[in-house]
mmCIF file of C-alpha atoms and ligand atoms in Angstrom:
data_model
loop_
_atom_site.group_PDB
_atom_site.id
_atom_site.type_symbol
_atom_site.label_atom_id
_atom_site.label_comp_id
_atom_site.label_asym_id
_atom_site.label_seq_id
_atom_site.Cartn_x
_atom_site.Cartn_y
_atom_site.Cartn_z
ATOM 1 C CA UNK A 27 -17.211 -22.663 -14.315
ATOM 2 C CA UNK A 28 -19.290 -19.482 -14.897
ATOM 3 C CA UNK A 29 -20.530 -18.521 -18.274
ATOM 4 C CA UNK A 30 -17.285 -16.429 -20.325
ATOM 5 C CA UNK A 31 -14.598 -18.322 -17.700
ATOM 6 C CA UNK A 32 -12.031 -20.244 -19.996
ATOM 7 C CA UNK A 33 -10.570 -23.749 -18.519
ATOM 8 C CA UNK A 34 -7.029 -23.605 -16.976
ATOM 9 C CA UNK A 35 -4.788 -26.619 -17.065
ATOM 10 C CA UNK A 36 -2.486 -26.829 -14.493
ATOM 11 C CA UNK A 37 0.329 -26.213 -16.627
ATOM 12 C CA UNK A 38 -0.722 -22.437 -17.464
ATOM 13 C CA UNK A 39 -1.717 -21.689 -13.852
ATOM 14 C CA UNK A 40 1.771 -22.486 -13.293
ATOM 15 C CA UNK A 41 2.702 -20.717 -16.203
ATOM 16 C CA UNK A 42 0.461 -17.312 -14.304
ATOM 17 C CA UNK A 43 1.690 -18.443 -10.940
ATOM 18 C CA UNK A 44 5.590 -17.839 -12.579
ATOM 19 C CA UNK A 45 4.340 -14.853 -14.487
ATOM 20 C CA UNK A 46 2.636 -12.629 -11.979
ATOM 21 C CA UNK A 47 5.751 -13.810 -9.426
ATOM 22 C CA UNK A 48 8.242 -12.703 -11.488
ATOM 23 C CA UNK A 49 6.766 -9.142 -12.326
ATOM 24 C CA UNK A 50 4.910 -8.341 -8.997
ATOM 25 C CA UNK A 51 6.950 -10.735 -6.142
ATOM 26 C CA UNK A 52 2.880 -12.197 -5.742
ATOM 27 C CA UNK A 53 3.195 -15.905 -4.548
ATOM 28 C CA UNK A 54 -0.136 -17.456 -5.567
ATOM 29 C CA UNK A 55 -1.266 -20.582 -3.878
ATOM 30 C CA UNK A 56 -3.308 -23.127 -4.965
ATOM 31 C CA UNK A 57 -6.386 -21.519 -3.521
ATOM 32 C CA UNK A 58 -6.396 -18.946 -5.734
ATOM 33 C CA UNK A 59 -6.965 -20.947 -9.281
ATOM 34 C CA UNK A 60 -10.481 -19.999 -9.260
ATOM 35 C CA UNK A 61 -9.738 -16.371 -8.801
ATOM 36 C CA UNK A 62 -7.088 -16.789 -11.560
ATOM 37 C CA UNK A 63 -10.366 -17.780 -13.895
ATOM 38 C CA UNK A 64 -12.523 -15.407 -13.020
ATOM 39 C CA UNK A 65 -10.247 -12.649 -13.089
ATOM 40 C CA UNK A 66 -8.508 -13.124 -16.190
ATOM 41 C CA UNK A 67 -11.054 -14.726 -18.511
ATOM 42 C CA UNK A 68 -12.665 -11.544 -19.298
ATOM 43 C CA UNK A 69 -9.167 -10.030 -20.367
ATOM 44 C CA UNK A 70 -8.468 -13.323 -22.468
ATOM 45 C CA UNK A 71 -11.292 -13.212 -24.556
ATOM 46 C CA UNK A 72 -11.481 -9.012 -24.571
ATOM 47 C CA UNK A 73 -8.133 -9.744 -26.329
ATOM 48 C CA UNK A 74 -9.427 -11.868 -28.598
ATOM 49 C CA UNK A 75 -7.371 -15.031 -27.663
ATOM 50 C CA UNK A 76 -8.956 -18.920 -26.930
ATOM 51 C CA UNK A 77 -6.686 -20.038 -24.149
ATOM 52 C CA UNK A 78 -4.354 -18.530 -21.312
ATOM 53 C CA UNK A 79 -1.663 -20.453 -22.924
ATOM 54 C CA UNK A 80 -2.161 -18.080 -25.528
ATOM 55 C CA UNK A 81 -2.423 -15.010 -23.179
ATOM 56 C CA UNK A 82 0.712 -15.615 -21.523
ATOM 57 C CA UNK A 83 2.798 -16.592 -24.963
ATOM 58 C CA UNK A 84 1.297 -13.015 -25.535
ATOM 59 C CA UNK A 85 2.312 -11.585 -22.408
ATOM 60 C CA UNK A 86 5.630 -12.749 -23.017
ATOM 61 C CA UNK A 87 6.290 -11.721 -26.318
ATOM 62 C CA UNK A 88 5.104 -8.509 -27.178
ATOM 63 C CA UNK A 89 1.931 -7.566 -24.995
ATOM 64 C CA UNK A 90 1.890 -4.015 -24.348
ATOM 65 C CA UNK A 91 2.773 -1.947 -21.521
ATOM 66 C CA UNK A 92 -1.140 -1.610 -20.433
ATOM 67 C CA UNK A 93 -1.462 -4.950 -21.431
ATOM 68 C CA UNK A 94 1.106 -6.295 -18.785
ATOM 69 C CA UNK A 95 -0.490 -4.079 -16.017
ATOM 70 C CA UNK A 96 -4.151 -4.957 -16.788
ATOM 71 C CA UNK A 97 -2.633 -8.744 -15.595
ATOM 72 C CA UNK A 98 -1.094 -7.147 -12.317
ATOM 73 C CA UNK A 99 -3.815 -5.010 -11.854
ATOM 74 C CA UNK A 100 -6.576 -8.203 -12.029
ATOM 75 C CA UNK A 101 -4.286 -10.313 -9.790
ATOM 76 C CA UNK A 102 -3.723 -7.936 -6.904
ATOM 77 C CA UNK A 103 -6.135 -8.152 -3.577
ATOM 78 C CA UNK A 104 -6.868 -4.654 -2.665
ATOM 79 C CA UNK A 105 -9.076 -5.020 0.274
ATOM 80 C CA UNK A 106 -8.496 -2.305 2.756
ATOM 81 C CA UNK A 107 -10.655 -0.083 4.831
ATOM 82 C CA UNK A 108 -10.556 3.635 6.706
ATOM 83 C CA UNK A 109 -8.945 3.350 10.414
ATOM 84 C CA UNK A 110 -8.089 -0.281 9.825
ATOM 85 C CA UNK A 111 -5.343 -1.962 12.483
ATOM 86 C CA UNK A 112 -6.203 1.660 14.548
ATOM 87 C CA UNK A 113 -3.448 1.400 17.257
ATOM 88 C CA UNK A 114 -0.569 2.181 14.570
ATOM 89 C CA UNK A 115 -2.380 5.565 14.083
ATOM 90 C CA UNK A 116 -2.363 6.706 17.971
ATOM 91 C CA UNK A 117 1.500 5.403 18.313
ATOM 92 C CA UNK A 118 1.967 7.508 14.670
ATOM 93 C CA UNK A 119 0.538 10.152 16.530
ATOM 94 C CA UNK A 120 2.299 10.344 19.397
ATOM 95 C CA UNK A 121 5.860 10.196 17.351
ATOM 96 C CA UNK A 122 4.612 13.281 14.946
ATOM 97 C CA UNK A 123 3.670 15.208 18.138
ATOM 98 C CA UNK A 124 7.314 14.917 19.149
ATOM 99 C CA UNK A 125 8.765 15.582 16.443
ATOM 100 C CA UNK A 126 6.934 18.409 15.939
ATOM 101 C CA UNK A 127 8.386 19.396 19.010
ATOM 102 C CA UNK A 128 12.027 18.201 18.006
ATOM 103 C CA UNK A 129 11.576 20.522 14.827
ATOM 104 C CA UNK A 130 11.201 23.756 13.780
ATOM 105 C CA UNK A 131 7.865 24.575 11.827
ATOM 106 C CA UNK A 132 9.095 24.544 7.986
ATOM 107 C CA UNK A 133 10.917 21.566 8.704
ATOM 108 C CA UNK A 134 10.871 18.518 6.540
ATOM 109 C CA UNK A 135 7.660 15.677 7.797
ATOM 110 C CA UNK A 136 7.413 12.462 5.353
ATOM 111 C CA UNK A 137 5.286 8.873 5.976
ATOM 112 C CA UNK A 138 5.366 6.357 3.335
ATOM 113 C CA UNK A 139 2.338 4.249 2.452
ATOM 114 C CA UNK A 140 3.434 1.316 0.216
ATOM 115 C CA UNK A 141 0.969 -0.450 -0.848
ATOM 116 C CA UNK A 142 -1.809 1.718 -0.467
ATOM 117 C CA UNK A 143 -4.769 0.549 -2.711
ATOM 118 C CA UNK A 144 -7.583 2.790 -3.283
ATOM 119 C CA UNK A 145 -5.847 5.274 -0.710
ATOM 120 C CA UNK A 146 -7.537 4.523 2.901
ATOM 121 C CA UNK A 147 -4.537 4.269 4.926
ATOM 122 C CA UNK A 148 -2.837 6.753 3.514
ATOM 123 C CA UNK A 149 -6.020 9.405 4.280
ATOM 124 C CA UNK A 150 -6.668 7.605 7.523
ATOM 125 C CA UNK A 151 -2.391 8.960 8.026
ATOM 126 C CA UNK A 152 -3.630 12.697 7.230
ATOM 127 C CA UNK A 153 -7.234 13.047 8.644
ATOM 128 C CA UNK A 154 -6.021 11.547 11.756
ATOM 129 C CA UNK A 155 -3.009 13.784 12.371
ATOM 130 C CA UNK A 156 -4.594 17.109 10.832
ATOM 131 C CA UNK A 157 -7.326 16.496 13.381
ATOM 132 C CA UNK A 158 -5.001 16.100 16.478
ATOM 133 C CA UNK A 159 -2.671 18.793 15.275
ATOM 134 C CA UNK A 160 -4.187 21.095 13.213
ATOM 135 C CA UNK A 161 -0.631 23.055 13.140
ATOM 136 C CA UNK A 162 0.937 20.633 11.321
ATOM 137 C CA UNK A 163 0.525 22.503 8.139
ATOM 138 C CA UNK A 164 2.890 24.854 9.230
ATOM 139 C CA UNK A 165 5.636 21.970 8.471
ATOM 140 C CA UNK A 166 6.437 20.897 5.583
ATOM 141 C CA UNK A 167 4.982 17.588 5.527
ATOM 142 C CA UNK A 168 3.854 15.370 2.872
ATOM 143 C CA UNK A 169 2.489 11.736 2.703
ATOM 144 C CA UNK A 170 3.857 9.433 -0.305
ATOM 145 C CA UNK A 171 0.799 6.440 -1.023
ATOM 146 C CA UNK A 172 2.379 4.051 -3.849
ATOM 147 C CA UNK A 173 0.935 0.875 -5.318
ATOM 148 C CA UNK A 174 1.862 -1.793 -7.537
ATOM 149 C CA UNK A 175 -2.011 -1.424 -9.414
ATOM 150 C CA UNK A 176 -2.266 1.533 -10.952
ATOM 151 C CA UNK A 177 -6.383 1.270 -11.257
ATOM 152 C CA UNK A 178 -6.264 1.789 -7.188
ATOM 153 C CA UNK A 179 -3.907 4.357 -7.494
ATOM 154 C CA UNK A 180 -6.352 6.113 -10.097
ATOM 155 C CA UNK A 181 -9.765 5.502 -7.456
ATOM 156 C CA UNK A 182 -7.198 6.300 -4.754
ATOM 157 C CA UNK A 183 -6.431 10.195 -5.830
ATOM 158 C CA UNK A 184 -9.669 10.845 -6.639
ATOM 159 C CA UNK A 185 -10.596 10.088 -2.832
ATOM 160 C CA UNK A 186 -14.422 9.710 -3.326
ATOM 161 C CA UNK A 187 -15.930 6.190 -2.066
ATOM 162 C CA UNK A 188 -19.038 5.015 -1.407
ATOM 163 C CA UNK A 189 -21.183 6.110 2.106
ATOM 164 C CA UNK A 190 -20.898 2.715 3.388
ATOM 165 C CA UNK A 191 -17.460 2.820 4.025
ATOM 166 C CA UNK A 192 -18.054 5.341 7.042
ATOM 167 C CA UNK A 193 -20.376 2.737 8.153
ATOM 168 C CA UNK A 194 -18.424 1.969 11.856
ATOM 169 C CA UNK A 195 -16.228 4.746 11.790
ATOM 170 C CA UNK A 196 -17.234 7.018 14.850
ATOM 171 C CA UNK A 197 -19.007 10.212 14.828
ATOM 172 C CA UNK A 198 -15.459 11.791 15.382
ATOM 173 C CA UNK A 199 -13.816 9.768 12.391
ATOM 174 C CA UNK A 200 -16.750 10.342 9.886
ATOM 175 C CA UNK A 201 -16.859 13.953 10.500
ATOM 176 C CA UNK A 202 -14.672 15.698 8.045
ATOM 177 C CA UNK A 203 -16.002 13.320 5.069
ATOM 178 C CA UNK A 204 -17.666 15.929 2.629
ATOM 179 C CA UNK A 205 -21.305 14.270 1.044
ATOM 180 C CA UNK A 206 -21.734 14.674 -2.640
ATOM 181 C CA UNK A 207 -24.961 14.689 -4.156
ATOM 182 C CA UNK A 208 -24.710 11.707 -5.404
ATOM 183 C CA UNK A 209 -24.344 9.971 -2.217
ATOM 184 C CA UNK A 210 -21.219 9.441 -2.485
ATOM 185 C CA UNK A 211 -18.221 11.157 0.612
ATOM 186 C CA UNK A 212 -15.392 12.564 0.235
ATOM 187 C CA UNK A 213 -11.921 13.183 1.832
ATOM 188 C CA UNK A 214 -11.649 16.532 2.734
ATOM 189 C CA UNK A 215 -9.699 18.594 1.046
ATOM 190 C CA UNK A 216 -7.032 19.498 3.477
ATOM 191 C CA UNK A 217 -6.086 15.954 4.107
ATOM 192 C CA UNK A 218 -6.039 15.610 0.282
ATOM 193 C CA UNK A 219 -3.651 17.851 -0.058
ATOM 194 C CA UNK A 220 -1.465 16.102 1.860
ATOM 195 C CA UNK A 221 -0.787 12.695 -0.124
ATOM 196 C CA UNK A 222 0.833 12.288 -3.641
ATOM 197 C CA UNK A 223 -0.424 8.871 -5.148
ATOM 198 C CA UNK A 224 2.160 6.884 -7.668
ATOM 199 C CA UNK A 225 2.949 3.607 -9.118
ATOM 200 C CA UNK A 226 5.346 1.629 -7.692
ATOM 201 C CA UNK A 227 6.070 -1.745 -7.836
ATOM 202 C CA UNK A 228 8.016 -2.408 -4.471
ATOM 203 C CA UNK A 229 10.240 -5.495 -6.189
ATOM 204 C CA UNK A 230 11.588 -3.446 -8.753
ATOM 205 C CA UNK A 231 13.706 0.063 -8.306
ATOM 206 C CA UNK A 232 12.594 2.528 -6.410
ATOM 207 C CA UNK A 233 13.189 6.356 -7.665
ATOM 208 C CA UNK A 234 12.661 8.224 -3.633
ATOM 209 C CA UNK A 235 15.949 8.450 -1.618
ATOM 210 C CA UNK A 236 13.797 9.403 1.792
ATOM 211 C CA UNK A 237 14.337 9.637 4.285
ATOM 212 C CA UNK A 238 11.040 8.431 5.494
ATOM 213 C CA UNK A 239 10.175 9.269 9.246
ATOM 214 C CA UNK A 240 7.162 6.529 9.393
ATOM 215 C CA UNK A 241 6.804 3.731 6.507
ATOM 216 C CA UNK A 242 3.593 1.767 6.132
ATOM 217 C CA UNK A 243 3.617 -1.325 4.682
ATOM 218 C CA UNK A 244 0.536 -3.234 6.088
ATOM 219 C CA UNK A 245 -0.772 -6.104 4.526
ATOM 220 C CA UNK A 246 1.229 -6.049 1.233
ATOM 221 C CA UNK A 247 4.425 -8.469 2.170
ATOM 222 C CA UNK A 248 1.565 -11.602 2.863
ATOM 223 C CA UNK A 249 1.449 -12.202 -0.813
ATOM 224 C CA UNK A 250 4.844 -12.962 -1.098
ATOM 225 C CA UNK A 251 7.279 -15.260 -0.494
ATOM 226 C CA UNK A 252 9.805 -15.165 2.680
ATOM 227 C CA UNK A 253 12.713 -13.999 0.344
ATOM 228 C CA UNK A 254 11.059 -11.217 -0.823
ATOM 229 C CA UNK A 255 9.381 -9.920 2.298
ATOM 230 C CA UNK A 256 12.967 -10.147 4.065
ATOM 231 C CA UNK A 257 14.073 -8.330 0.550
ATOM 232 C CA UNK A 258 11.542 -5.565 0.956
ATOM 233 C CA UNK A 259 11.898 -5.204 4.599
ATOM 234 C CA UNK A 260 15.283 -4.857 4.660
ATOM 235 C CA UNK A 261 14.957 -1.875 2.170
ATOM 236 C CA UNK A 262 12.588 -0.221 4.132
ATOM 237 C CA UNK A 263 15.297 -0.174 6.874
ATOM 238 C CA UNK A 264 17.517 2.088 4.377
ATOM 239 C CA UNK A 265 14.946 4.683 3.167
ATOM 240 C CA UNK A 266 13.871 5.201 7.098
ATOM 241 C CA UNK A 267 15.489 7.872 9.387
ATOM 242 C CA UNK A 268 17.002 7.259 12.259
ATOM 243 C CA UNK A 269 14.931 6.001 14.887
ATOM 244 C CA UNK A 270 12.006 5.984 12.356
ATOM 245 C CA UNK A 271 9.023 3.749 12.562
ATOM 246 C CA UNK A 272 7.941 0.837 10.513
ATOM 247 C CA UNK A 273 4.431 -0.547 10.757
ATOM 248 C CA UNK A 274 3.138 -3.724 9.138
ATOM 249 C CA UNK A 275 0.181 -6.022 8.973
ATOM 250 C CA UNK A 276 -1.205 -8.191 12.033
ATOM 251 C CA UNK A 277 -0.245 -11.414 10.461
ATOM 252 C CA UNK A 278 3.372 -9.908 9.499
ATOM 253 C CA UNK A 279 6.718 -10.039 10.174
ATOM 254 C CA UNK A 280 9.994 -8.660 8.975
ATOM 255 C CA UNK A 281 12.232 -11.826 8.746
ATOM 256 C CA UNK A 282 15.075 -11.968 7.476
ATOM 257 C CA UNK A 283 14.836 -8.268 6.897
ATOM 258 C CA UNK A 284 14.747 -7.424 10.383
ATOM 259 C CA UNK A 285 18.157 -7.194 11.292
ATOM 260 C CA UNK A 286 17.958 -3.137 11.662
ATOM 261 C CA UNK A 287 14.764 -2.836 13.773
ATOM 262 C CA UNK A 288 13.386 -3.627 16.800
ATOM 263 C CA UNK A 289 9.856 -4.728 18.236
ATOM 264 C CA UNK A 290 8.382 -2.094 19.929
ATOM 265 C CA UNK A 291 4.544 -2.369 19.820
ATOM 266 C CA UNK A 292 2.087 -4.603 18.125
ATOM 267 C CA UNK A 293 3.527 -4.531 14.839
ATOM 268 C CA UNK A 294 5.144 -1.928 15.193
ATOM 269 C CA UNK A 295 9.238 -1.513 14.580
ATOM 270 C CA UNK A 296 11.871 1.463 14.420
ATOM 271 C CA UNK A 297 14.780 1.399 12.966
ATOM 272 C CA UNK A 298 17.946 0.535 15.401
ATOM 273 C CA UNK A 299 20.123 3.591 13.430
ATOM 274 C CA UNK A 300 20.058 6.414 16.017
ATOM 275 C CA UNK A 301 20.132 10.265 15.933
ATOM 276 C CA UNK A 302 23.580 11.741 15.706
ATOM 277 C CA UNK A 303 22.727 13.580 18.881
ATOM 278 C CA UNK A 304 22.743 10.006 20.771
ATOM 279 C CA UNK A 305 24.584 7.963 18.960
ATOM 280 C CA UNK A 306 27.724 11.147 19.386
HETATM 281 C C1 SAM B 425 -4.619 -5.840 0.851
HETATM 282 S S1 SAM B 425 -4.007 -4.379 0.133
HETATM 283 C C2 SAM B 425 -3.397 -3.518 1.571
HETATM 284 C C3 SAM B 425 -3.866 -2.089 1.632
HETATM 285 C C4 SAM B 425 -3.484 -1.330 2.896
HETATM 286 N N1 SAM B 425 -2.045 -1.260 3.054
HETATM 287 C C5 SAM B 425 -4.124 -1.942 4.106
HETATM 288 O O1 SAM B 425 -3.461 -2.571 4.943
HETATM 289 O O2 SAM B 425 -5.347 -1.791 4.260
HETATM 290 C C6 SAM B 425 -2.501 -4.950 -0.655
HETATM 291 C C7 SAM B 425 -1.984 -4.018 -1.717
HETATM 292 O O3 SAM B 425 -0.644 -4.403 -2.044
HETATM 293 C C8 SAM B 425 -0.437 -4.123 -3.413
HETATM 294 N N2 SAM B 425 0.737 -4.846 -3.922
HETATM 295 C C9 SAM B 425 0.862 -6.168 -4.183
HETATM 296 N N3 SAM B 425 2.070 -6.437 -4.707
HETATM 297 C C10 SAM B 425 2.738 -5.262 -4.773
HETATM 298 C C11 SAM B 425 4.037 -4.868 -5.249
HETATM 299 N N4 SAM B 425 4.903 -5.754 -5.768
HETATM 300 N N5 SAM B 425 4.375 -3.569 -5.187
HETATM 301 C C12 SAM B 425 3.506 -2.656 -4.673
HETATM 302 N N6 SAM B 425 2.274 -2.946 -4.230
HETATM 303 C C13 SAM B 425 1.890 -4.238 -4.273
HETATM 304 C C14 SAM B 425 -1.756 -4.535 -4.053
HETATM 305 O O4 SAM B 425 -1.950 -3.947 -5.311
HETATM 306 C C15 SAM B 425 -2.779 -4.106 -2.994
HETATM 307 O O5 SAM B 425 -3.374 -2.882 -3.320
#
């Protein structure tokens, strides 16, 4: 144990394990008791408490609002990166393109990234696109990036990281980033424009009525169970338009939630419900 960590019995990583399931749909294995310790020890003894027996009686009775997302926010894996899983972007392209034909400029444009973390994927969506169609402003289209943690939502809309994470991205891809002084890139401000971050926890209600014309939800459903990925998959389904795209993590699938799509690419599904134009 590292200096500051605080011994967990099995009985309260149980107790977390039921916790963090219930208010974020995470499944934690067994694996991940040492993450559990290093994570939350800091927050146990910042509040002043001896045990996480005694953080989650707090938790459960009483605990703040902030309080109950700092313990979301330090048990949530946020890894990500610019570009990642890039073959989703060139078939997103392709389907804006003709849609962009299908509709008049003004018209209505929306992608969903759930789960977004600090905001990659969701600027990889607009850089990419405002780069192959430069028109598309001329629409009126918008990118929704929503995460469960709202400390990556907060790093997300600021959209400044550090150099290194251009480091492999082609001279192409790296292009547009703006350098601060402080060494430090940006992503530009067009593409900014272009994505609203919020909280949303993707188990619990969900305030948008769509429809979405792409959804995004890559690497998010492998921390929970099979229930709840079919759950979330399934509702994905209903906020997508017809014919709309789905794309989700390599090591994904939909499940039992994948009644209303079918497989059309690497990871890649659209939604069975056609366009009234064919289905008439
Ligand atoms: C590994 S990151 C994936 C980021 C990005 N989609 C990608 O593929 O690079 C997983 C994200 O899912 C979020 N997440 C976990 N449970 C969630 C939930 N119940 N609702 C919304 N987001 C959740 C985490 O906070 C984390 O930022």
């Amino acid at each position: 144990m590292e200096q500051g960590e605080i011994s967990l019995s099995e009985r309260e990583f149980s107790r977390i394990k039921s916790r963090v399931y219930k208010v974020a749909g995470i499944s934690l294995s067994d694996a991940k008791r040492t993450l559990v310790v290093s994570r939350l020890s800091k927050i146990v003894r910042a509040l002043d408490l001896s045990s996480f027996d005694d953080y989650v009686d707090y938790l459960e009775k009483g605990a703040s609002a902030s309080d109950g997302q700092d313990f979301v926010n330090a048990l949530t894996t946020n890894l990500t990166r610019f570009y990642r899983e890039d073959h989703h972007f060139d078939h997103l392209k392709t389907y804006v393109g003709a849609l962009m034909s299908e509709r008049p400029r003004g018209q209505r444009l929306r992608i969903w990234s759930a789960g977004c973390s600090t905001g990659q994927e969701p600027y990889t969506i607009g850089m990419d696109l405002l780069n192959a169609f430069p028109e598309l402003k001329r629409w009126d289209f918008k990118i929704l990036a929503t995460d469960i943690d709202t400390a990556v939502i907060a790093k997300a809309a600021r959209g400044i990281y550090p150099e290194n994470e251009l480091s492999g991205l082609s001279g192409e891809r790296a292009r547009p980033f703006q350098k601060l002084s402080d060494g430090t890139v940006q992503v530009p401000q067009a593409a900014r424009e272009l994505v609203s971050f919020k909280p949303l926890n993707l188990i619990a209600e969900w305030p948008m009525k769509g429809p979405f014309d792409a959804i995004f939800c890559r690497n998010v459903a492998i921390y929970f169970d099979k229930p709840t990925q079919g759950a979330v998959f399934g509702r994905f389904g209903k906020l997508l338009a017809p014919e709309g795209f789905l794309y989700i993590g390599h090591s994904e699938n939909l499940g039992s939630g994948g009644e209303g799509f079918r497989l059309v690419g690497k990871t890649i599904y659209q939604s069975k419900r056609m366009n009234k134009r064919e289905a008439a």
